[in-house]
Coordinates of C-alpha atoms and ligand atoms in Angstrom, one line a residue:
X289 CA 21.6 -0.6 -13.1
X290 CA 18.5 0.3 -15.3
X291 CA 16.8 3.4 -13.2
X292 CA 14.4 4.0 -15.5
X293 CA 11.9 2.5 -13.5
X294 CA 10.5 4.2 -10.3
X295 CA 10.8 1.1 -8.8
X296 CA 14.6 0.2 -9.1
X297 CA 15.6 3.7 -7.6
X298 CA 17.4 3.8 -4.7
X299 CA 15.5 5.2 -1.7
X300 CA 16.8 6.6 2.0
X301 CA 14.6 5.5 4.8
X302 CA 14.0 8.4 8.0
X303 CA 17.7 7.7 9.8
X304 CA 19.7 7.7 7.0
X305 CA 19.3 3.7 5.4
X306 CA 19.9 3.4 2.1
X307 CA 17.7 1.3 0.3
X308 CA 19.1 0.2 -3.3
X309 CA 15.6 0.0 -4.7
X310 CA 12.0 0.2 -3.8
X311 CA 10.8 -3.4 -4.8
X312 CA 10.7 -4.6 -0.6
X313 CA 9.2 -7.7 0.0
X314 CA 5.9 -8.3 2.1
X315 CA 6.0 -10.0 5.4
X316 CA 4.7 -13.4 4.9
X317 CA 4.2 -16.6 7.0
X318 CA 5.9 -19.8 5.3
X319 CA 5.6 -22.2 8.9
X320 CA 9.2 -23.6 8.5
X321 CA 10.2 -23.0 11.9
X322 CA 9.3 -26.9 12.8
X323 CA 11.0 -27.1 16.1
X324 CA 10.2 -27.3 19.4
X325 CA 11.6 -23.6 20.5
X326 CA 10.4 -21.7 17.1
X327 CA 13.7 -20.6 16.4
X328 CA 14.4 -20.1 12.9
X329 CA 17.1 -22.3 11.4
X330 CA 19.9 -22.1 8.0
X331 CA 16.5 -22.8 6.0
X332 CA 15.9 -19.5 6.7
X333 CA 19.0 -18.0 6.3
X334 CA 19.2 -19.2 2.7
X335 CA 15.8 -18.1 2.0
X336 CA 15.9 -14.2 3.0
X337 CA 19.6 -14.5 1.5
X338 CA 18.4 -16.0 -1.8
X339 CA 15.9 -12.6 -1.8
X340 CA 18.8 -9.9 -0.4
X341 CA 18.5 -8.2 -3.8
X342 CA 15.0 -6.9 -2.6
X343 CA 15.0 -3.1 -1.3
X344 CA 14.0 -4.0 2.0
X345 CA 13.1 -7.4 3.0
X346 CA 10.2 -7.6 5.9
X347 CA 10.2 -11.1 7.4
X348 CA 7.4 -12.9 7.9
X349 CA 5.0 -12.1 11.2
X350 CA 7.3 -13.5 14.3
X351 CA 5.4 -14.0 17.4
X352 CA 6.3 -11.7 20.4
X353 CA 5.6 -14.4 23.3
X354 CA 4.6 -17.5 23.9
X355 CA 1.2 -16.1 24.1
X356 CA 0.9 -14.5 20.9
X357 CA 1.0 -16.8 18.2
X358 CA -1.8 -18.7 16.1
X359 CA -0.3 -21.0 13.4
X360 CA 2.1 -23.8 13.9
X361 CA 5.5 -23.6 13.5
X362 CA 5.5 -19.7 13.2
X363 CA 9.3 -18.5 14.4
X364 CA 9.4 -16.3 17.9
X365 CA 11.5 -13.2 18.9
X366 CA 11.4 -13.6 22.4
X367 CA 13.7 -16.3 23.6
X368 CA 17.4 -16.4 23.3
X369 CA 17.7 -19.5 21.3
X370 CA 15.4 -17.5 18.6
X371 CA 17.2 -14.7 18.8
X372 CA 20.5 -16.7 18.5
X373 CA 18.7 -18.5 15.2
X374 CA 17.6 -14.6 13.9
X375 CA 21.0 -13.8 13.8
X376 CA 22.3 -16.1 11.5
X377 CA 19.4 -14.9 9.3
X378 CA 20.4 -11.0 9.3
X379 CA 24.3 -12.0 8.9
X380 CA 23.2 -13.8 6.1
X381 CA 21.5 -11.3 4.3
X382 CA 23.4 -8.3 5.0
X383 CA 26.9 -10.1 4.0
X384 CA 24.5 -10.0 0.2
X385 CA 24.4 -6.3 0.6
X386 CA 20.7 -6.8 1.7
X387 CA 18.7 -4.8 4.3
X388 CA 16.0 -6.8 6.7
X389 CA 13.4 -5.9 9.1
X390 CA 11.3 -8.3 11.7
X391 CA 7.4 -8.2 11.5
X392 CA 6.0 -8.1 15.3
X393 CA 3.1 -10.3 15.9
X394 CA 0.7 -10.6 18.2
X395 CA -2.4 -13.0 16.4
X396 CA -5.0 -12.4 19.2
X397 CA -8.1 -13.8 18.8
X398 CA -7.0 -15.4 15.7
X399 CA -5.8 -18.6 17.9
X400 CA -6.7 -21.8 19.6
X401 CA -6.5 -23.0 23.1
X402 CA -4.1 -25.8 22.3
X403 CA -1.3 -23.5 21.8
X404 CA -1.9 -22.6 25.2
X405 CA -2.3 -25.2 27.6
X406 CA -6.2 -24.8 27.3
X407 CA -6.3 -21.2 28.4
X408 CA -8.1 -18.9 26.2
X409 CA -6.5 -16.7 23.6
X410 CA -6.3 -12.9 24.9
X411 CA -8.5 -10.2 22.6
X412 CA -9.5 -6.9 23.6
X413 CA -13.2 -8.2 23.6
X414 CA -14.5 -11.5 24.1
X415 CA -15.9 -11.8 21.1
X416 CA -15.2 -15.2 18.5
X417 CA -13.8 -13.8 15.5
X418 CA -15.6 -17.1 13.8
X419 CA -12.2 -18.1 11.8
X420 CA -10.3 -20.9 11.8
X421 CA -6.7 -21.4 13.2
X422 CA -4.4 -23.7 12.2
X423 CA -3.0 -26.2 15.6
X424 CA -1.0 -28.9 16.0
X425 CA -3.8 -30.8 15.2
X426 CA -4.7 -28.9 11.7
X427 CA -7.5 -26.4 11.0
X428 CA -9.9 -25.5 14.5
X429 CA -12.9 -23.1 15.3
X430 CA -11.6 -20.3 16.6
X431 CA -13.6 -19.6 20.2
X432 CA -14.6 -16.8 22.2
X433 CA -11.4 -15.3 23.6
X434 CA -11.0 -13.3 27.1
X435 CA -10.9 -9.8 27.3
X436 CA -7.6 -8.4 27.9
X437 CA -7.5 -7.2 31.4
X438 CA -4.9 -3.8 32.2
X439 CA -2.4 -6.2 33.3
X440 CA -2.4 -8.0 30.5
X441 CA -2.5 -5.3 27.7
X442 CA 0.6 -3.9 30.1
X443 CA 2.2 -7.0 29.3
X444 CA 1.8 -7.0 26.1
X445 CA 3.1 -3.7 25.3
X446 CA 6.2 -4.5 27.0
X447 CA 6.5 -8.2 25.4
X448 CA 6.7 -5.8 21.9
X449 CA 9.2 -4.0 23.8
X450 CA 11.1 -6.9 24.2
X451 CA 10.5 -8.3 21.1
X452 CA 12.0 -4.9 19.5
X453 CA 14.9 -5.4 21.9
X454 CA 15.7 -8.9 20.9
X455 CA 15.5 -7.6 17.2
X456 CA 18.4 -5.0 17.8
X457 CA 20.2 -7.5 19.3
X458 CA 19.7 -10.3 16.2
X459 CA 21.3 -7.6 14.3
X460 CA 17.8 -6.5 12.6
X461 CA 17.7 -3.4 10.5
X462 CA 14.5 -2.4 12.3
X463 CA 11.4 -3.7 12.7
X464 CA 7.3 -3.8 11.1
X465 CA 4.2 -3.1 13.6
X466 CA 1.9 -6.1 12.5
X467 CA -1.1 -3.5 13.4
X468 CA -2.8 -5.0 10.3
X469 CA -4.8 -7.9 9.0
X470 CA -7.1 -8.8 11.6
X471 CA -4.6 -9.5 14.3
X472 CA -4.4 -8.2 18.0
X473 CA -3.8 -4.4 17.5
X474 CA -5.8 -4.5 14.6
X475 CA -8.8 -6.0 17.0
X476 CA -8.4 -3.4 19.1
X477 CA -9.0 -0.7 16.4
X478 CA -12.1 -2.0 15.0
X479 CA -15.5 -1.2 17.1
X480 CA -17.0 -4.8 16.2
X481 CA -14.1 -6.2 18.0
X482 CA -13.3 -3.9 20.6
X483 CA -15.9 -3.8 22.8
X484 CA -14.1 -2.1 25.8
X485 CA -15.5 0.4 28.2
X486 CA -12.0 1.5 29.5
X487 CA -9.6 3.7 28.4
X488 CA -8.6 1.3 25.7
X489 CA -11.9 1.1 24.3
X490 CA -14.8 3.5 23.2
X491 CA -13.6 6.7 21.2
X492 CA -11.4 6.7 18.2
X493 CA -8.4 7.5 20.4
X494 CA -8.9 4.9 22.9
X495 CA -9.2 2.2 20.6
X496 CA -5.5 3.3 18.5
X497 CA -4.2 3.8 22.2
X498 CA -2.2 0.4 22.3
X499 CA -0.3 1.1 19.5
X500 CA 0.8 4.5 20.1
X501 CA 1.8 2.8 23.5
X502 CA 4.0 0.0 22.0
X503 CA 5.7 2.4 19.6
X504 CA 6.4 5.0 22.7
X505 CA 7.6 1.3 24.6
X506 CA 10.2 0.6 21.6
X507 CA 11.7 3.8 21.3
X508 CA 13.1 3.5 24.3
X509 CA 15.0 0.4 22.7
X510 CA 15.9 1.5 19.5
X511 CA 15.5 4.5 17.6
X512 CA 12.2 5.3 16.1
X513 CA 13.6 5.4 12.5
X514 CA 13.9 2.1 12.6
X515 CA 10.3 1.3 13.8
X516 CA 7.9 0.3 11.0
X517 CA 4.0 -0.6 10.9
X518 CA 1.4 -1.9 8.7
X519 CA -2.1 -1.0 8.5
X520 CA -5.1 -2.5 6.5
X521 CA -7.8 0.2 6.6
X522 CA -10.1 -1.2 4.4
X523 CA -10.2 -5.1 5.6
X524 CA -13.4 -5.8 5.8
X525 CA -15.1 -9.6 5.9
X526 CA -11.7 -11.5 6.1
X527 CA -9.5 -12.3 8.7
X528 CA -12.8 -12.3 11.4
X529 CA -12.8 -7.8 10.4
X530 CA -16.1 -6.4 10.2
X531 CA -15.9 -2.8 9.3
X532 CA -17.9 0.2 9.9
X533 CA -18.8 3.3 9.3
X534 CA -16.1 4.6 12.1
X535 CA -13.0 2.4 10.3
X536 CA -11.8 5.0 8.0
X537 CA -12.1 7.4 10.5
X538 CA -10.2 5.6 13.3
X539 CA -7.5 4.9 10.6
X540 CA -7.1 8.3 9.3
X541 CA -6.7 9.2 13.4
X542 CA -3.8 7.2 13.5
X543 CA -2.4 8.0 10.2
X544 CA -2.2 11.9 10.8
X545 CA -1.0 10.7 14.6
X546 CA 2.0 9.1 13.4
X547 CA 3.2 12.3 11.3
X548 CA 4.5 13.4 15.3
X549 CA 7.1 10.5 14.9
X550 CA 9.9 10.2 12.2
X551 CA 9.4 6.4 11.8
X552 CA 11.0 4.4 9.1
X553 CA 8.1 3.8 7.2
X554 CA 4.4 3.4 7.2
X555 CA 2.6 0.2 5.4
X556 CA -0.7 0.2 3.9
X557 CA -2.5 -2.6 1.8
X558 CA -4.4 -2.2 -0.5
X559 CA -8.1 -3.8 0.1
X560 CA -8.2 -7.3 0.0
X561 CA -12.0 -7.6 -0.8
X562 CA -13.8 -5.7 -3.3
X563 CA -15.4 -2.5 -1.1
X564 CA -17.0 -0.6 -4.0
X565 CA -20.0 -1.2 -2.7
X566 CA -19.1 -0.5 0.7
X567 CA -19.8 3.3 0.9
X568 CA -17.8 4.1 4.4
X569 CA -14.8 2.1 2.8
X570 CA -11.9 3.3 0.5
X571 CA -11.0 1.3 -2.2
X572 CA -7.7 3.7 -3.2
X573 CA -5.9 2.9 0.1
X574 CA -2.7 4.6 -1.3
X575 CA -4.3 7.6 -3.0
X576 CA -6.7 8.4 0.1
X577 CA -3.7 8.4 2.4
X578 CA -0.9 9.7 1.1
X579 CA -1.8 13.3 1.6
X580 CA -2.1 12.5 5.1
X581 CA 1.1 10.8 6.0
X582 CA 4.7 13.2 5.8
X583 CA 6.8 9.9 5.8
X584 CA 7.9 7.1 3.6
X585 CA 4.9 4.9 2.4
X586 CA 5.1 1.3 1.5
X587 CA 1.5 -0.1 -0.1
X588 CA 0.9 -3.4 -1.0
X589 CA -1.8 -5.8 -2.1
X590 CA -2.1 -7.0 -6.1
X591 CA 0.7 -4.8 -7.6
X592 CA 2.6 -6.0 -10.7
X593 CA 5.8 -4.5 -12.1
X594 CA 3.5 -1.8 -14.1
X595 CA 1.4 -0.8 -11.3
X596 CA 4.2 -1.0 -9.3
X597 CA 6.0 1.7 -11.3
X598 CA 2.6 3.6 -11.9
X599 CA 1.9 4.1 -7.6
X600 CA 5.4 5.7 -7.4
X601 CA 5.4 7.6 -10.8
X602 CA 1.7 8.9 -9.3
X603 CA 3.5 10.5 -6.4
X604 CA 1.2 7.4 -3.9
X605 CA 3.6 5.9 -2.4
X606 CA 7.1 6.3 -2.5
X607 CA 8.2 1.7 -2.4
X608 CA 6.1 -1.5 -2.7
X609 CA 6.1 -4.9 -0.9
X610 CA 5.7 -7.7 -3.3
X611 CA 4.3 -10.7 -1.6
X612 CA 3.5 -13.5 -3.5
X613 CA 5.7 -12.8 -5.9
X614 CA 8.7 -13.1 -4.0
X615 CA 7.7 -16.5 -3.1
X616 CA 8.5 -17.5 -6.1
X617 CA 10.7 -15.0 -7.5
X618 CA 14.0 -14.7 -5.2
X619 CA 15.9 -12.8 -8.1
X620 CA 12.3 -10.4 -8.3
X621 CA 14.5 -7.2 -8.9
X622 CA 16.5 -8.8 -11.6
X623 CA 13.6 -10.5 -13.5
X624 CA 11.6 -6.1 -13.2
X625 CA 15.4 -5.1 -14.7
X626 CA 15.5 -7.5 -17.2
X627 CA 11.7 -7.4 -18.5
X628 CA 11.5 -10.6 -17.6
X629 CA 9.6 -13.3 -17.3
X630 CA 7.6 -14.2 -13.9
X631 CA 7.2 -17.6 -12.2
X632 CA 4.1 -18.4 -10.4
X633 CA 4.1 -19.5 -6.7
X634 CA 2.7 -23.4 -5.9
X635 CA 0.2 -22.3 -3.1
X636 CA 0.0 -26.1 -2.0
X637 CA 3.3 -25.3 -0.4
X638 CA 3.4 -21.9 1.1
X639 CA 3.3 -23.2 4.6
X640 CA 4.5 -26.7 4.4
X641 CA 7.4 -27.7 6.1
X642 CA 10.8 -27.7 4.3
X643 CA 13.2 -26.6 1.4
X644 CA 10.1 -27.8 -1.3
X645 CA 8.5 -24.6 -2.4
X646 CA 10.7 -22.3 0.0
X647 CA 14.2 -22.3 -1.0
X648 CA 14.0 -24.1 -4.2
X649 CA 12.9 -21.3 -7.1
X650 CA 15.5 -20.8 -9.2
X651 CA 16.5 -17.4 -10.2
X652 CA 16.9 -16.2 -14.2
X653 CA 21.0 -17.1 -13.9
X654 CA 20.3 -20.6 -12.7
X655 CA 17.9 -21.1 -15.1
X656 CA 20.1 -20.3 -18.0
X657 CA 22.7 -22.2 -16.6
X658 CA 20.5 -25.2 -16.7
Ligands
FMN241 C1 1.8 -17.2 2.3 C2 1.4 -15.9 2.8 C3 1.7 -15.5 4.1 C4 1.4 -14.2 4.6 N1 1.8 -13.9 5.9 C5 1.7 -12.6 6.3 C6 2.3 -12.2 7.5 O1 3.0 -13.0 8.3 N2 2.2 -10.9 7.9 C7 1.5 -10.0 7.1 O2 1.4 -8.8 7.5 N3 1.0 -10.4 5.9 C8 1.1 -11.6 5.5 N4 0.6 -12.0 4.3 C9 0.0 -11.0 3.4 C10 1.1 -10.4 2.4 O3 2.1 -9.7 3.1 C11 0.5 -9.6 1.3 O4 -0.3 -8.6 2.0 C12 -0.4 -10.4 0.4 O5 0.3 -11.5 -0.1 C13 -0.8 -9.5 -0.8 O6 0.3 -9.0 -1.5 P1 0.6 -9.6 -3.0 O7 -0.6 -9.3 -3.8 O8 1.9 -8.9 -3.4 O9 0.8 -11.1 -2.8 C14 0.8 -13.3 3.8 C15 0.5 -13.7 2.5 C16 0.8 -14.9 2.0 C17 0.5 -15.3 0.6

């Protein structure tokens, strides 16, 4: 293999995996789990397997509970028949010499009472992120959720634990925190939408409480080198995330925090919005954290092959998570190798159902073939 590049050399996560090279691919929601349990299915095994080459494949956000999702047909890690369906996913892409973690997800706000029987969707606040989720019944106003009660952040904590359990047991190489984006955790971060007057709201510390919580919850069912998590610090006007001038702050808190654990990995994106302008936020997400975490960093968010090389060449992070680009790029590693030439993902069918825009890019071999 060509190690010139940064990117295509081998890397050993905290625990001893070894990682064949540090192109990983980003966790991201494709909605093919169209069945009534949420339990993925062989379309998925052929679509991580077609993308085993990558470093470190993170799958796409996987609701915890029956409580926490927010799009339709979203795949669960919390009932056996998922887990049974997970496990023909991880076979698949291990027997390809690949290496595969679950994303943990817990939407929050970011949901609809039709997925649950009318009730409210649970946020640390009761306050309507004003975004739209996607039902049954296609795009809906989000509404104003109800504040978490102890009981219920309690529960939730140990639903991740569960999920982290079920993860070890679908033969998962570890598993991603979704702390990021806008979801649950990252609502409670975020003084516009965490509110609270207990200890899970208020100061800095109380409002990163809950993850430090469900991280202490699944080491007690796996190892904490095999525990991931992903953090957008600078999110700001997407995803219902208003920041402030206490963002960075609270972020950096939990950033220099997780330096007393020896974690797999910590993810950071890049921002999503132009901040520039935005004097309390940081638009160099990798360079302004790096010298605060001891660990492996992962950043994401716009990178190309060239940047891609650059951020690790730079000494800002050490791998990077290709999104989009593994959509429509299973072979990503090969094309970076060879020099070559990119194909460009069909947005129209990112989350429709089926093998149409999922497991039909061809990689450079099957294209010369013809
Ligand atoms: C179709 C799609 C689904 C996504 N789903 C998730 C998800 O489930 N969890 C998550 O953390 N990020 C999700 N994201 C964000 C990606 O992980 C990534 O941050 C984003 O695509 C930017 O990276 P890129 O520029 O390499 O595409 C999703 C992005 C896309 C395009």
């Amino acid at each position: 293999m060509n190690t010139d590049q940064a990117l295509l050399k081998p890397i050993t996560l905290a625990g001893g995996l070894e990682l064949k090279n540090r192109v990983w691919m980003a966790p991201m929601t494709r909605s093919r789990a169209d069945n009534p349990s949420n339990k993925p299915f062989d379309i998925h095994e052929k679509y991580y397997a077609q993308r085993a080459s990558s470093g470190l494949i993170i799958t796409e956000g996987s609701q915890v509970s029956k409580q926490a999702v927010g799009y339709i047909n979203t795949p669960g890690i919390y009932s056996d028949v998922q887990v049974e369906g997970w496990k023909g996913v991880t076979k698949a892409v291990h027997e390809k010499g690949g290496h595969i973690f679950i994303q943990l997800w817990h939407v929050g706000r970011i949901s609809h009472p039709d997925f649950h029987n009318g009730d409210l969707p649970l946020a640390p606040s009761a306050i309507n992120p004003h975004e739209k989720s996607f039902t049954p019944e296609g795009f809906k106003e989000t509404v104003t959720p109800k504040e978490m009660s102890r009981a219920e952040i309690k529960q939730t904590i140990q639903d991740f634990k569960n999920a982290g359990k079920n993860a070890m047991e679908a033969g998962f190489d570890g598993i991603e925190i979704h702390s990021s984006n806008g979801y649950l955790l990252h609502q409670f971060f975020n003084a516009t939408s965490n509110t609270r007057r207990d200890e899970y709201g208020g100061s800095i510390e109380n409002r990163a409480k809950i993850l430090f919580e469900i991280i202490d919850a699944l080491k007690e069912v796996m190892p904490e080198q095999k525990i991931g998590l992903r953090l957008n610090p600078s999110l700001n006007g997407v995803f219902g995330m208003t920041a402030d001038e206490e963002t960075i702050p609270t972020f950096e808190y939990i950033v220099k925090k997780l330096n007393d654990y020896d974690l797999a990995y910590l993810h950071l994106s890049e921002p999503f919005t132009d901040v520039s302008e935005i004097p309390y936020l940081v638009s160099h997400i990798a360079k302004h954290f790096r010298p605060l975490y001891k660990g492996t960093l992962v950043i994401n968010a716009g990178f190309d092959q060239e940047k891609g090389n650059k951020v690790i060449e730079d000494g800002d992070a050490d791998a990077v998570a290709y999104g989009t680009l593994y959509i429509s790029n299973p072979d990503l590693v090969a094309r970076f190798e060879e020099h070559a030439e990119l194909a460009s993902p069909d947005k129209d069918t990112f989350y429709t159902p089926g093998e149409k825009g999922y497991t039909d890019y061809p990689t450079l071999e099957e294209i010369k073939v013809g």
